[in-house]
PDB file of C-alpha atoms and ligand atoms in Angstrom:
ATOM      1  CA  MET A   1       9.786   0.192  51.499  1.00 67.00           C
ATOM      2  CA  ILE A   2       8.102   3.569  52.086  1.00 66.00           C
ATOM      3  CA  ASN A   3       4.972   4.325  50.043  1.00 70.00           C
ATOM      4  CA  TRP A   4       5.539   8.036  49.327  1.00 60.00           C
ATOM      5  CA  PRO A   5       2.551  10.116  48.243  1.00 64.00           C
ATOM      6  CA  ALA A   6       2.867  11.474  44.681  1.00 62.00           C
ATOM      7  CA  LYS A   7       4.133  14.847  45.963  1.00 67.00           C
ATOM      8  CA  ALA A   8       5.462  14.313  49.464  1.00 67.00           C
ATOM      9  CA  SER A   9       6.651  17.527  51.147  1.00 82.00           C
ATOM     10  CA  PRO A  10      10.338  18.224  50.616  1.00 92.00           C
ATOM     11  CA  PHE A  11      12.606  18.222  53.660  1.00 95.00           C
ATOM     12  CA  ILE A  12      15.222  20.892  54.292  1.00 97.00           C
ATOM     13  CA  ARG A  13      18.886  20.176  54.807  1.00 96.00           C
ATOM     14  CA  PRO A  14      22.283  21.796  54.154  1.00 97.00           C
ATOM     15  CA  ILE A  15      23.599  21.248  50.619  1.00 98.00           C
ATOM     16  CA  GLY A  16      27.013  21.462  48.975  1.00 98.00           C
ATOM     17  CA  ALA A  17      28.758  21.303  45.609  1.00 98.00           C
ATOM     18  CA  GLU A  18      27.189  17.922  44.782  1.00 98.00           C
ATOM     19  CA  ARG A  19      23.944  19.821  44.108  1.00 98.00           C
ATOM     20  CA  SER A  20      25.529  22.370  41.696  1.00 98.00           C
ATOM     21  CA  ALA A  21      23.940  20.962  38.535  1.00 98.00           C
ATOM     22  CA  GLU A  22      20.470  20.900  40.105  1.00 98.00           C
ATOM     23  CA  CYS A  23      20.906  24.444  41.469  1.00 98.00           C
ATOM     24  CA  ALA A  24      21.923  25.663  37.993  1.00 98.00           C
ATOM     25  CA  ALA A  25      18.884  23.945  36.444  1.00 98.00           C
ATOM     26  CA  ILE A  26      16.489  25.614  38.895  1.00 98.00           C
ATOM     27  CA  HIS A  27      18.297  28.961  38.530  1.00 98.00           C
ATOM     28  CA  ALA A  28      17.828  28.730  34.746  1.00 98.00           C
ATOM     29  CA  THR A  29      14.056  28.456  35.204  1.00 98.00           C
ATOM     30  CA  SER A  30      14.042  31.399  37.615  1.00 97.00           C
ATOM     31  CA  PHE A  31      16.245  34.201  36.239  1.00 95.00           C
ATOM     32  CA  THR A  32      16.853  35.882  32.874  1.00 91.00           C
ATOM     33  CA  TYR A  33      20.630  35.594  33.280  1.00 91.00           C
ATOM     34  CA  PRO A  34      21.177  32.297  35.100  1.00 95.00           C
ATOM     35  CA  TRP A  35      24.324  31.142  36.828  1.00 97.00           C
ATOM     36  CA  GLN A  36      26.068  28.091  35.403  1.00 98.00           C
ATOM     37  CA  GLU A  37      26.890  24.823  37.165  1.00 98.00           C
ATOM     38  CA  ALA A  38      30.545  25.948  37.434  1.00 98.00           C
ATOM     39  CA  ASP A  39      29.449  29.175  39.145  1.00 98.00           C
ATOM     40  CA  PHE A  40      27.663  27.126  41.807  1.00 98.00           C
ATOM     41  CA  GLU A  41      30.630  24.775  42.211  1.00 98.00           C
ATOM     42  CA  GLN A  42      32.853  27.793  42.906  1.00 98.00           C
ATOM     43  CA  LEU A  43      30.372  29.305  45.334  1.00 98.00           C
ATOM     44  CA  PHE A  44      29.933  26.086  47.279  1.00 98.00           C
ATOM     45  CA  VAL A  45      33.653  25.708  47.920  1.00 97.00           C
ATOM     46  CA  ALA A  46      34.218  29.409  48.698  1.00 97.00           C
ATOM     47  CA  PRO A  47      34.732  30.292  52.357  1.00 96.00           C
ATOM     48  CA  GLY A  48      31.620  31.642  54.065  1.00 97.00           C
ATOM     49  CA  THR A  49      29.060  29.980  51.806  1.00 98.00           C
ATOM     50  CA  PHE A  50      26.003  28.744  53.684  1.00 98.00           C
ATOM     51  CA  ALA A  51      23.338  26.848  51.738  1.00 98.00           C
ATOM     52  CA  ASP A  52      20.179  24.860  52.350  1.00 98.00           C
ATOM     53  CA  GLY A  53      18.147  22.794  49.932  1.00 98.00           C
ATOM     54  CA  ALA A  54      14.571  21.520  49.819  1.00 98.00           C
ATOM     55  CA  ILE A  55      14.883  17.866  48.903  1.00 97.00           C
ATOM     56  CA  GLU A  56      11.892  16.110  47.392  1.00 93.00           C
ATOM     57  CA  ALA A  57      11.482  13.033  49.575  1.00 86.00           C
ATOM     58  CA  LYS A  58      10.707  10.306  47.050  1.00 82.00           C
ATOM     59  CA  GLU A  59      13.392  10.777  44.393  1.00 82.00           C
ATOM     60  CA  GLU A  60      15.795  12.982  46.399  1.00 91.00           C
ATOM     61  CA  HIS A  61      15.548  15.702  43.736  1.00 95.00           C
ATOM     62  CA  LEU A  62      16.199  19.332  44.624  1.00 98.00           C
ATOM     63  CA  ALA A  63      12.955  21.374  44.678  1.00 97.00           C
ATOM     64  CA  GLY A  64      14.543  24.664  45.756  1.00 98.00           C
ATOM     65  CA  PHE A  65      17.532  26.164  47.501  1.00 98.00           C
ATOM     66  CA  ILE A  66      18.900  29.210  49.297  1.00 98.00           C
ATOM     67  CA  LEU A  67      22.509  30.293  49.270  1.00 98.00           C
ATOM     68  CA  SER A  68      24.107  32.963  51.476  1.00 98.00           C
ATOM     69  CA  ARG A  69      27.605  34.277  52.018  1.00 98.00           C
ATOM     70  CA  ILE A  70      28.859  35.135  55.481  1.00 98.00           C
ATOM     71  CA  ALA A  71      31.467  37.821  56.163  1.00 97.00           C
ATOM     72  CA  ALA A  72      32.278  38.484  59.825  1.00 96.00           C
ATOM     73  CA  ASP A  73      28.942  38.920  61.645  1.00 97.00           C
ATOM     74  CA  GLU A  74      26.966  39.817  58.512  1.00 98.00           C
ATOM     75  CA  ALA A  75      25.584  37.708  55.703  1.00 98.00           C
ATOM     76  CA  GLU A  76      23.963  38.259  52.334  1.00 98.00           C
ATOM     77  CA  ILE A  77      21.431  36.034  50.624  1.00 98.00           C
ATOM     78  CA  LEU A  78      22.992  35.570  47.190  1.00 98.00           C
ATOM     79  CA  THR A  79      20.100  33.668  45.715  1.00 98.00           C
ATOM     80  CA  ILE A  80      16.940  31.746  46.525  1.00 98.00           C
ATOM     81  CA  ALA A  81      14.909  29.853  43.950  1.00 98.00           C
ATOM     82  CA  VAL A  82      12.196  27.227  43.864  1.00 98.00           C
ATOM     83  CA  ALA A  83      11.524  25.002  40.851  1.00 98.00           C
ATOM     84  CA  PRO A  84       8.382  26.269  39.054  1.00 97.00           C
ATOM     85  CA  GLU A  85       6.379  23.079  39.710  1.00 95.00           C
ATOM     86  CA  TRP A  86       6.977  23.503  43.462  1.00 96.00           C
ATOM     87  CA  ARG A  87       6.123  27.195  43.821  1.00 97.00           C
ATOM     88  CA  ARG A  88       3.332  28.518  46.075  1.00 97.00           C
ATOM     89  CA  ARG A  89       3.596  25.434  48.275  1.00 95.00           C
ATOM     90  CA  GLY A  90       5.549  27.048  51.101  1.00 96.00           C
ATOM     91  CA  ILE A  91       8.992  25.807  50.010  1.00 97.00           C
ATOM     92  CA  ALA A  92      10.739  29.191  50.115  1.00 98.00           C
ATOM     93  CA  THR A  93       9.215  29.791  53.532  1.00 98.00           C
ATOM     94  CA  SER A  94      10.439  26.369  54.689  1.00 97.00           C
ATOM     95  CA  LEU A  95      13.909  27.189  53.390  1.00 98.00           C
ATOM     96  CA  LEU A  96      14.149  30.630  54.949  1.00 98.00           C
ATOM     97  CA  LYS A  97      13.110  29.622  58.464  1.00 97.00           C
ATOM     98  CA  PRO A  98      15.950  27.178  59.260  1.00 97.00           C
ATOM     99  CA  HIS A  99      18.376  29.241  57.181  1.00 98.00           C
ATOM    100  CA  LEU A 100      17.803  32.305  59.371  1.00 98.00           C
ATOM    101  CA  TYR A 101      17.997  30.223  62.550  1.00 97.00           C
ATOM    102  CA  GLY A 102      21.175  28.562  61.286  1.00 98.00           C
ATOM    103  CA  LEU A 103      22.819  31.916  60.597  1.00 98.00           C
ATOM    104  CA  ALA A 104      21.782  33.275  63.990  1.00 98.00           C
ATOM    105  CA  ALA A 105      23.147  30.127  65.650  1.00 97.00           C
ATOM    106  CA  ILE A 106      26.615  30.916  64.304  1.00 97.00           C
ATOM    107  CA  ARG A 107      26.285  34.522  65.561  1.00 97.00           C
ATOM    108  CA  VAL A 108      25.484  36.262  62.280  1.00 98.00           C
ATOM    109  CA  SER A 109      23.704  39.381  63.467  1.00 98.00           C
ATOM    110  CA  ARG A 110      22.510  41.054  60.236  1.00 98.00           C
ATOM    111  CA  LEU A 111      21.289  39.609  56.957  1.00 98.00           C
ATOM    112  CA  PHE A 112      21.109  41.587  53.689  1.00 98.00           C
ATOM    113  CA  LEU A 113      19.803  40.884  50.217  1.00 98.00           C
ATOM    114  CA  GLU A 114      19.113  42.610  46.928  1.00 97.00           C
ATOM    115  CA  VAL A 115      15.837  42.080  45.102  1.00 97.00           C
ATOM    116  CA  ASP A 116      14.523  43.329  41.777  1.00 95.00           C
ATOM    117  CA  ALA A 117      12.022  46.075  42.650  1.00 95.00           C
ATOM    118  CA  GLU A 118       9.547  44.463  40.246  1.00 93.00           C
ATOM    119  CA  ASN A 119       9.788  40.980  41.761  1.00 96.00           C
ATOM    120  CA  THR A 120       6.554  41.138  43.736  1.00 97.00           C
ATOM    121  CA  ALA A 121       6.671  37.456  44.757  1.00 98.00           C
ATOM    122  CA  ALA A 122      10.131  37.731  46.323  1.00 98.00           C
ATOM    123  CA  ARG A 123       9.375  41.107  47.931  1.00 98.00           C
ATOM    124  CA  ALA A 124       6.238  39.681  49.577  1.00 98.00           C
ATOM    125  CA  LEU A 125       8.215  36.672  50.788  1.00 98.00           C
ATOM    126  CA  TYR A 126      10.955  38.825  52.333  1.00 98.00           C
ATOM    127  CA  GLU A 127       8.489  41.233  53.914  1.00 98.00           C
ATOM    128  CA  ASN A 128       6.752  38.225  55.545  1.00 97.00           C
ATOM    129  CA  PHE A 129      10.111  37.494  57.167  1.00 98.00           C
ATOM    130  CA  GLY A 130      10.568  41.016  58.484  1.00 98.00           C
ATOM    131  CA  PHE A 131      13.107  42.272  55.954  1.00 98.00           C
ATOM    132  CA  GLU A 132      13.031  46.048  55.564  1.00 98.00           C
ATOM    133  CA  GLN A 133      14.211  48.158  52.675  1.00 98.00           C
ATOM    134  CA  VAL A 134      17.405  50.046  53.563  1.00 98.00           C
ATOM    135  CA  GLY A 135      18.497  51.211  50.115  1.00 97.00           C
ATOM    136  CA  GLU A 136      17.904  51.250  46.396  1.00 96.00           C
ATOM    137  CA  ARG A 137      20.285  50.786  43.471  1.00 92.00           C
ATOM    138  CA  LYS A 138      18.779  52.350  40.377  1.00 93.00           C
ATOM    139  CA  ALA A 139      19.302  50.721  36.944  1.00 85.00           C
ATOM    140  CA  TYR A 140      20.993  47.719  38.555  1.00 84.00           C
ATOM    141  CA  TYR A 141      19.670  44.524  36.949  1.00 85.00           C
ATOM    142  CA  ARG A 142      19.829  43.625  33.279  1.00 82.00           C
ATOM    143  CA  THR A 143      16.382  42.541  32.121  1.00 78.00           C
ATOM    144  CA  ALA A 144      15.105  40.737  29.047  1.00 77.00           C
ATOM    145  CA  GLY A 145      14.232  44.173  27.551  1.00 77.00           C
ATOM    146  CA  THR A 146      16.345  47.302  27.165  1.00 77.00           C
ATOM    147  CA  GLU A 147      15.466  48.807  30.543  1.00 83.00           C
ATOM    148  CA  LEU A 148      17.606  48.198  33.618  1.00 88.00           C
ATOM    149  CA  ALA A 149      15.601  47.331  36.726  1.00 88.00           C
ATOM    150  CA  ALA A 150      16.173  48.865  40.151  1.00 95.00           C
ATOM    151  CA  ALA A 151      17.415  46.687  43.021  1.00 95.00           C
ATOM    152  CA  LEU A 152      16.100  47.166  46.530  1.00 97.00           C
ATOM    153  CA  VAL A 153      18.547  46.468  49.341  1.00 98.00           C
ATOM    154  CA  MET A 154      16.799  44.801  52.279  1.00 98.00           C
ATOM    155  CA  ARG A 155      17.982  43.989  55.776  1.00 98.00           C
ATOM    156  CA  ARG A 156      16.858  41.864  58.678  1.00 98.00           C
ATOM    157  CA  ASP A 157      18.478  41.757  62.101  1.00 98.00           C
ATOM    158  CA  LEU A 158      18.970  38.213  63.402  1.00 98.00           C
ATOM    159  CA  LEU A 159      20.381  38.837  66.889  1.00 96.00           C
TER     160      LEU A 159
HETATM  161  C1  LIG B 201      10.221  33.948  45.061  1.00 89.89           C
HETATM  162  C2  LIG B 201      10.164  32.415  45.214  1.00 89.89           C
HETATM  163  C3  LIG B 201      11.515  31.919  45.740  1.00 89.89           C
HETATM  164  C4  LIG B 201       9.033  32.059  46.195  1.00 89.89           C
HETATM  165  O1  LIG B 201       9.051  30.650  46.391  1.00 89.89           O
HETATM  166  P1  LIG B 201       7.754  29.839  46.865  1.00 89.89           P
HETATM  167  O2  LIG B 201       8.205  28.520  47.384  1.00 89.89           O
HETATM  168  O3  LIG B 201       6.738  29.840  45.799  1.00 89.89           O
HETATM  169  O4  LIG B 201       7.242  30.758  48.082  1.00 89.89           O
HETATM  170  P2  LIG B 201       6.213  30.338  49.237  1.00 89.89           P
HETATM  171  O5  LIG B 201       5.229  29.343  48.720  1.00 89.89           O
HETATM  172  O6  LIG B 201       6.984  29.969  50.448  1.00 89.89           O
HETATM  173  O7  LIG B 201       5.460  31.728  49.444  1.00 89.89           O
HETATM  174  C5  LIG B 201       5.722  32.549  50.569  1.00 89.89           C
HETATM  175  C6  LIG B 201       5.123  33.907  50.343  1.00 89.89           C
HETATM  176  O8  LIG B 201       5.792  34.594  49.266  1.00 89.89           O
HETATM  177  C7  LIG B 201       4.842  35.381  48.549  1.00 89.89           C
HETATM  178  N1  LIG B 201       4.713  34.876  47.179  1.00 89.89           N
HETATM  179  C8  LIG B 201       5.280  33.756  46.675  1.00 89.89           C
HETATM  180  N2  LIG B 201       4.974  33.651  45.365  1.00 89.89           N
HETATM  181  C9  LIG B 201       4.213  34.720  45.058  1.00 89.89           C
HETATM  182  C10 LIG B 201       3.619  35.178  43.867  1.00 89.89           C
HETATM  183  N3  LIG B 201       3.728  34.496  42.712  1.00 89.89           N
HETATM  184  N4  LIG B 201       2.928  36.348  43.900  1.00 89.89           N
HETATM  185  C11 LIG B 201       2.799  37.050  45.045  1.00 89.89           C
HETATM  186  N5  LIG B 201       3.347  36.658  46.236  1.00 89.89           N
HETATM  187  C12 LIG B 201       4.038  35.508  46.227  1.00 89.89           C
HETATM  188  C13 LIG B 201       3.525  35.265  49.292  1.00 89.89           C
HETATM  189  O9  LIG B 201       3.491  36.279  50.280  1.00 89.89           O
HETATM  190  C14 LIG B 201       3.676  33.896  49.933  1.00 89.89           C
HETATM  191  O10 LIG B 201       2.887  33.735  51.065  1.00 89.89           O
HETATM  192  P3  LIG B 201       1.380  33.156  50.875  1.00 89.89           P
HETATM  193  O11 LIG B 201       1.502  31.901  50.068  1.00 89.89           O
HETATM  194  O12 LIG B 201       0.950  32.922  52.295  1.00 89.89           O
HETATM  195  O13 LIG B 201       0.622  34.211  50.167  1.00 89.89           O
HETATM  196  C15 LIG B 201       9.830  31.741  43.838  1.00 89.89           C
HETATM  197  O14 LIG B 201       8.708  32.395  43.253  1.00 89.89           O
HETATM  198  C16 LIG B 201      10.979  31.751  42.853  1.00 89.89           C
HETATM  199  O15 LIG B 201      11.821  30.847  42.837  1.00 89.89           O
HETATM  200  N6  LIG B 201      11.016  32.804  41.985  1.00 89.89           N
HETATM  201  C17 LIG B 201      12.097  32.929  41.003  1.00 89.89           C
HETATM  202  C18 LIG B 201      13.418  33.252  41.675  1.00 89.89           C
HETATM  203  C19 LIG B 201      13.356  34.552  42.485  1.00 89.89           C
HETATM  204  O16 LIG B 201      12.718  35.521  42.111  1.00 89.89           O
HETATM  205  N7  LIG B 201      14.082  34.540  43.626  1.00 89.89           N
HETATM  206  C20 LIG B 201      14.198  35.700  44.479  1.00 89.89           C
HETATM  207  C21 LIG B 201      15.313  36.557  43.989  1.00 89.89           C
HETATM  208  S1  LIG B 201      15.644  37.908  45.084  1.00 89.89           S
END
Protein backbone atom coordinates (compact mmCIF):
# COMPACT_ATOMS: atom_id res chain seq x y z
CA MET A 1 0.00 0.00 0.00
CA ILE A 2 1.24 3.52 -0.80
CA ASN A 3 1.53 5.96 2.12
CA TRP A 4 0.33 9.17 0.41
CA PRO A 5 1.18 12.48 2.06
CA ALA A 6 -1.90 14.40 3.27
CA LYS A 7 -1.95 16.54 0.10
CA ALA A 8 0.00 14.69 -2.56
CA SER A 9 0.33 16.62 -5.83
CA PRO A 10 -2.43 15.85 -8.32
CA PHE A 11 -1.46 14.19 -11.59
CA ILE A 12 -2.80 15.31 -14.95
CA ARG A 13 -4.62 13.05 -17.36
CA PRO A 14 -7.36 13.24 -20.01
CA ILE A 15 -10.89 13.06 -18.59
CA GLY A 16 -14.31 12.24 -20.02
CA ALA A 17 -18.01 12.19 -19.17
CA GLU A 18 -17.42 10.06 -16.06
CA ARG A 19 -16.08 13.22 -14.39
CA SER A 20 -19.14 15.39 -15.25
CA ALA A 21 -20.51 15.56 -11.70
CA GLU A 22 -17.13 16.56 -10.26
CA CYS A 23 -16.61 19.17 -13.00
CA ALA A 24 -20.05 20.66 -12.25
CA ALA A 25 -19.24 20.76 -8.52
CA ILE A 26 -15.97 22.63 -9.12
CA HIS A 27 -17.63 24.92 -11.68
CA ALA A 28 -20.28 25.81 -9.07
CA THR A 29 -17.56 27.01 -6.69
CA SER A 30 -15.89 29.03 -9.45
CA PHE A 31 -18.55 30.92 -11.44
CA THR A 32 -21.69 32.95 -10.69
CA TYR A 33 -23.69 31.05 -13.32
CA PRO A 34 -22.36 27.49 -13.19
CA TRP A 35 -22.87 24.77 -15.75
CA GLN A 36 -24.83 21.71 -14.66
CA GLU A 37 -23.71 18.08 -14.69
CA ALA A 38 -25.86 17.50 -17.81
CA ASP A 39 -24.09 20.38 -19.59
CA PHE A 40 -20.75 18.67 -18.97
CA GLU A 41 -22.09 15.29 -20.08
CA GLN A 42 -23.16 16.87 -23.38
CA LEU A 43 -19.84 18.63 -23.84
CA PHE A 44 -17.81 15.52 -23.16
CA VAL A 45 -19.58 13.50 -25.84
CA ALA A 46 -19.61 16.34 -28.40
CA PRO A 47 -17.15 16.03 -31.27
CA GLY A 48 -13.99 18.09 -30.81
CA THR A 49 -14.03 18.22 -27.02
CA PHE A 50 -10.57 17.94 -25.48
CA ALA A 51 -10.29 17.83 -21.69
CA ASP A 52 -7.70 17.23 -19.00
CA GLY A 53 -8.16 16.83 -15.28
CA ALA A 54 -5.93 17.20 -12.23
CA ILE A 55 -6.56 14.08 -10.19
CA GLU A 56 -5.75 14.12 -6.50
CA ALA A 57 -3.55 11.06 -6.04
CA LYS A 58 -4.83 9.58 -2.79
CA GLU A 59 -8.60 9.53 -3.27
CA GLU A 60 -8.70 10.00 -7.06
CA HIS A 61 -10.84 13.14 -6.64
CA LEU A 62 -10.83 15.85 -9.29
CA ALA A 63 -8.93 18.97 -8.11
CA GLY A 64 -9.33 20.95 -11.34
CA PHE A 65 -9.94 20.63 -15.04
CA ILE A 66 -9.63 22.31 -18.42
CA LEU A 67 -11.97 21.79 -21.33
CA SER A 68 -11.45 22.95 -24.92
CA ARG A 69 -13.30 22.54 -28.19
CA ILE A 70 -11.44 21.96 -31.43
CA ALA A 71 -12.74 23.08 -34.82
CA ALA A 72 -10.43 22.46 -37.79
CA ASP A 73 -6.98 23.78 -36.82
CA GLU A 74 -8.26 26.13 -34.11
CA ALA A 75 -9.43 25.51 -30.57
CA GLU A 76 -11.10 27.47 -27.80
CA ILE A 77 -10.69 26.96 -24.08
CA LEU A 78 -14.30 26.73 -22.92
CA THR A 79 -13.51 26.60 -19.24
CA ILE A 80 -10.77 26.01 -16.70
CA ALA A 81 -11.37 25.80 -12.97
CA VAL A 82 -9.55 24.62 -9.88
CA ALA A 83 -11.31 23.66 -6.64
CA PRO A 84 -10.86 26.50 -4.10
CA GLU A 85 -8.86 24.36 -1.64
CA TRP A 86 -6.34 23.59 -4.41
CA ARG A 87 -5.81 27.10 -5.78
CA ARG A 88 -2.42 28.87 -5.84
CA ARG A 89 -0.63 25.52 -5.84
CA GLY A 90 0.24 25.46 -9.54
CA ILE A 91 -2.66 23.22 -10.62
CA ALA A 92 -3.92 25.45 -13.44
CA THR A 93 -0.36 25.79 -14.67
CA SER A 94 0.05 22.00 -14.56
CA LEU A 95 -3.18 21.61 -16.51
CA LEU A 96 -2.38 24.16 -19.18
CA LYS A 97 1.09 22.86 -20.05
CA PRO A 98 0.14 19.35 -21.26
CA HIS A 99 -3.15 20.67 -22.64
CA LEU A 100 -1.33 23.08 -24.96
CA TYR A 101 1.20 20.40 -25.95
CA GLY A 102 -1.63 17.94 -26.57
CA LEU A 103 -3.45 20.38 -28.84
CA ALA A 104 -0.27 21.19 -30.75
CA ALA A 105 0.43 17.46 -31.14
CA ILE A 106 -2.84 17.05 -33.05
CA ARG A 107 -1.93 20.06 -35.25
CA VAL A 108 -4.13 22.71 -33.63
CA SER A 109 -2.34 25.90 -34.59
CA ARG A 110 -4.25 28.63 -32.71
CA LEU A 111 -5.94 28.65 -29.32
CA PHE A 112 -8.53 31.24 -28.24
CA LEU A 113 -10.37 31.99 -25.03
CA GLU A 114 -12.64 34.58 -23.48
CA VAL A 115 -12.00 35.90 -19.99
CA ASP A 116 -13.87 38.33 -17.78
CA ALA A 117 -11.85 41.57 -17.90
CA GLU A 118 -12.06 41.74 -14.10
CA ASN A 119 -10.76 38.21 -13.50
CA THR A 120 -7.23 39.21 -12.56
CA ALA A 121 -6.22 35.68 -11.50
CA ALA A 122 -7.16 34.12 -14.84
CA ARG A 123 -5.70 37.02 -16.85
CA ALA A 124 -2.36 36.66 -15.04
CA LEU A 125 -2.41 32.91 -15.65
CA TYR A 126 -3.07 33.31 -19.38
CA GLU A 127 -0.49 36.06 -19.78
CA ASN A 128 2.09 33.74 -18.15
CA PHE A 129 1.33 31.33 -20.99
CA GLY A 130 1.80 33.92 -23.70
CA PHE A 131 -1.85 34.59 -24.53
CA GLU A 132 -2.40 38.04 -26.02
CA GLN A 133 -5.55 40.10 -26.13
CA VAL A 134 -6.98 40.24 -29.66
CA GLY A 135 -10.44 41.64 -28.95
CA GLU A 136 -12.98 42.81 -26.42
CA ARG A 137 -16.70 42.12 -26.10
CA LYS A 138 -18.31 44.86 -24.04
CA ALA A 139 -21.18 44.03 -21.64
CA TYR A 140 -20.74 40.31 -22.29
CA TYR A 141 -20.92 38.43 -18.98
CA ARG A 142 -23.82 38.45 -16.55
CA THR A 143 -22.50 39.19 -13.07
CA ALA A 144 -23.96 38.86 -9.59
CA GLY A 145 -24.86 42.60 -9.76
CA THR A 146 -26.71 44.58 -12.41
CA GLU A 147 -23.65 45.45 -14.48
CA LEU A 148 -22.53 43.30 -17.40
CA ALA A 149 -18.79 42.62 -17.45
CA ALA A 150 -16.59 42.91 -20.53
CA ALA A 151 -14.96 39.80 -22.00
CA LEU A 152 -11.44 39.92 -23.37
CA VAL A 153 -10.71 37.63 -26.31
CA MET A 154 -7.20 36.18 -26.05
CA ARG A 155 -5.15 34.14 -28.49
CA ARG A 156 -2.02 32.04 -28.42
CA ASP A 157 -0.35 30.46 -31.43
CA LEU A 158 0.64 26.83 -30.84
CA LEU A 159 2.43 25.97 -34.09
C1 LIG B 1 -7.91 31.06 -12.40
C2 LIG B 1 -7.64 29.70 -11.73
C3 LIG B 1 -8.03 28.58 -12.71
C4 LIG B 1 -6.14 29.62 -11.38
O1 LIG B 1 -5.89 28.32 -10.84
P1 LIG B 1 -4.65 28.03 -9.87
O2 LIG B 1 -4.43 26.56 -9.85
O3 LIG B 1 -4.85 28.70 -8.57
O4 LIG B 1 -3.46 28.75 -10.66
P2 LIG B 1 -1.89 28.53 -10.44
O5 LIG B 1 -1.60 28.18 -9.02
O6 LIG B 1 -1.39 27.60 -11.49
O7 LIG B 1 -1.36 30.01 -10.71
C5 LIG B 1 -0.71 30.36 -11.92
C6 LIG B 1 -0.62 31.85 -12.03
O8 LIG B 1 -1.93 32.44 -12.18
C7 LIG B 1 -1.96 33.70 -11.50
N1 LIG B 1 -2.91 33.63 -10.38
C8 LIG B 1 -3.57 32.53 -9.94
N2 LIG B 1 -4.39 32.88 -8.93
C9 LIG B 1 -4.24 34.21 -8.75
C10 LIG B 1 -4.84 35.14 -7.88
N3 LIG B 1 -5.76 34.77 -6.96
N4 LIG B 1 -4.48 36.45 -7.98
C11 LIG B 1 -3.56 36.84 -8.89
N5 LIG B 1 -2.94 35.99 -9.76
C12 LIG B 1 -3.28 34.69 -9.68
C13 LIG B 1 -0.56 33.96 -10.99
O9 LIG B 1 0.16 34.63 -12.02
C14 LIG B 1 -0.04 32.54 -10.82
O10 LIG B 1 1.34 32.45 -10.87
P3 LIG B 1 2.17 32.60 -9.48
O11 LIG B 1 1.57 31.64 -8.51
O12 LIG B 1 3.57 32.23 -9.91
O13 LIG B 1 2.01 34.01 -9.06
C15 LIG B 1 -8.45 29.57 -10.40
O14 LIG B 1 -8.26 30.75 -9.62
C16 LIG B 1 -9.93 29.34 -10.60
O15 LIG B 1 -10.40 28.21 -10.73
N6 LIG B 1 -10.72 30.46 -10.62
C17 LIG B 1 -12.16 30.36 -10.83
C18 LIG B 1 -12.48 29.95 -12.25
C19 LIG B 1 -11.91 30.92 -13.29
O16 LIG B 1 -11.88 32.12 -13.10
N7 LIG B 1 -11.47 30.34 -14.43
C20 LIG B 1 -10.97 31.11 -15.54
C21 LIG B 1 -12.11 31.52 -16.41
S1 LIG B 1 -11.57 32.31 -17.89
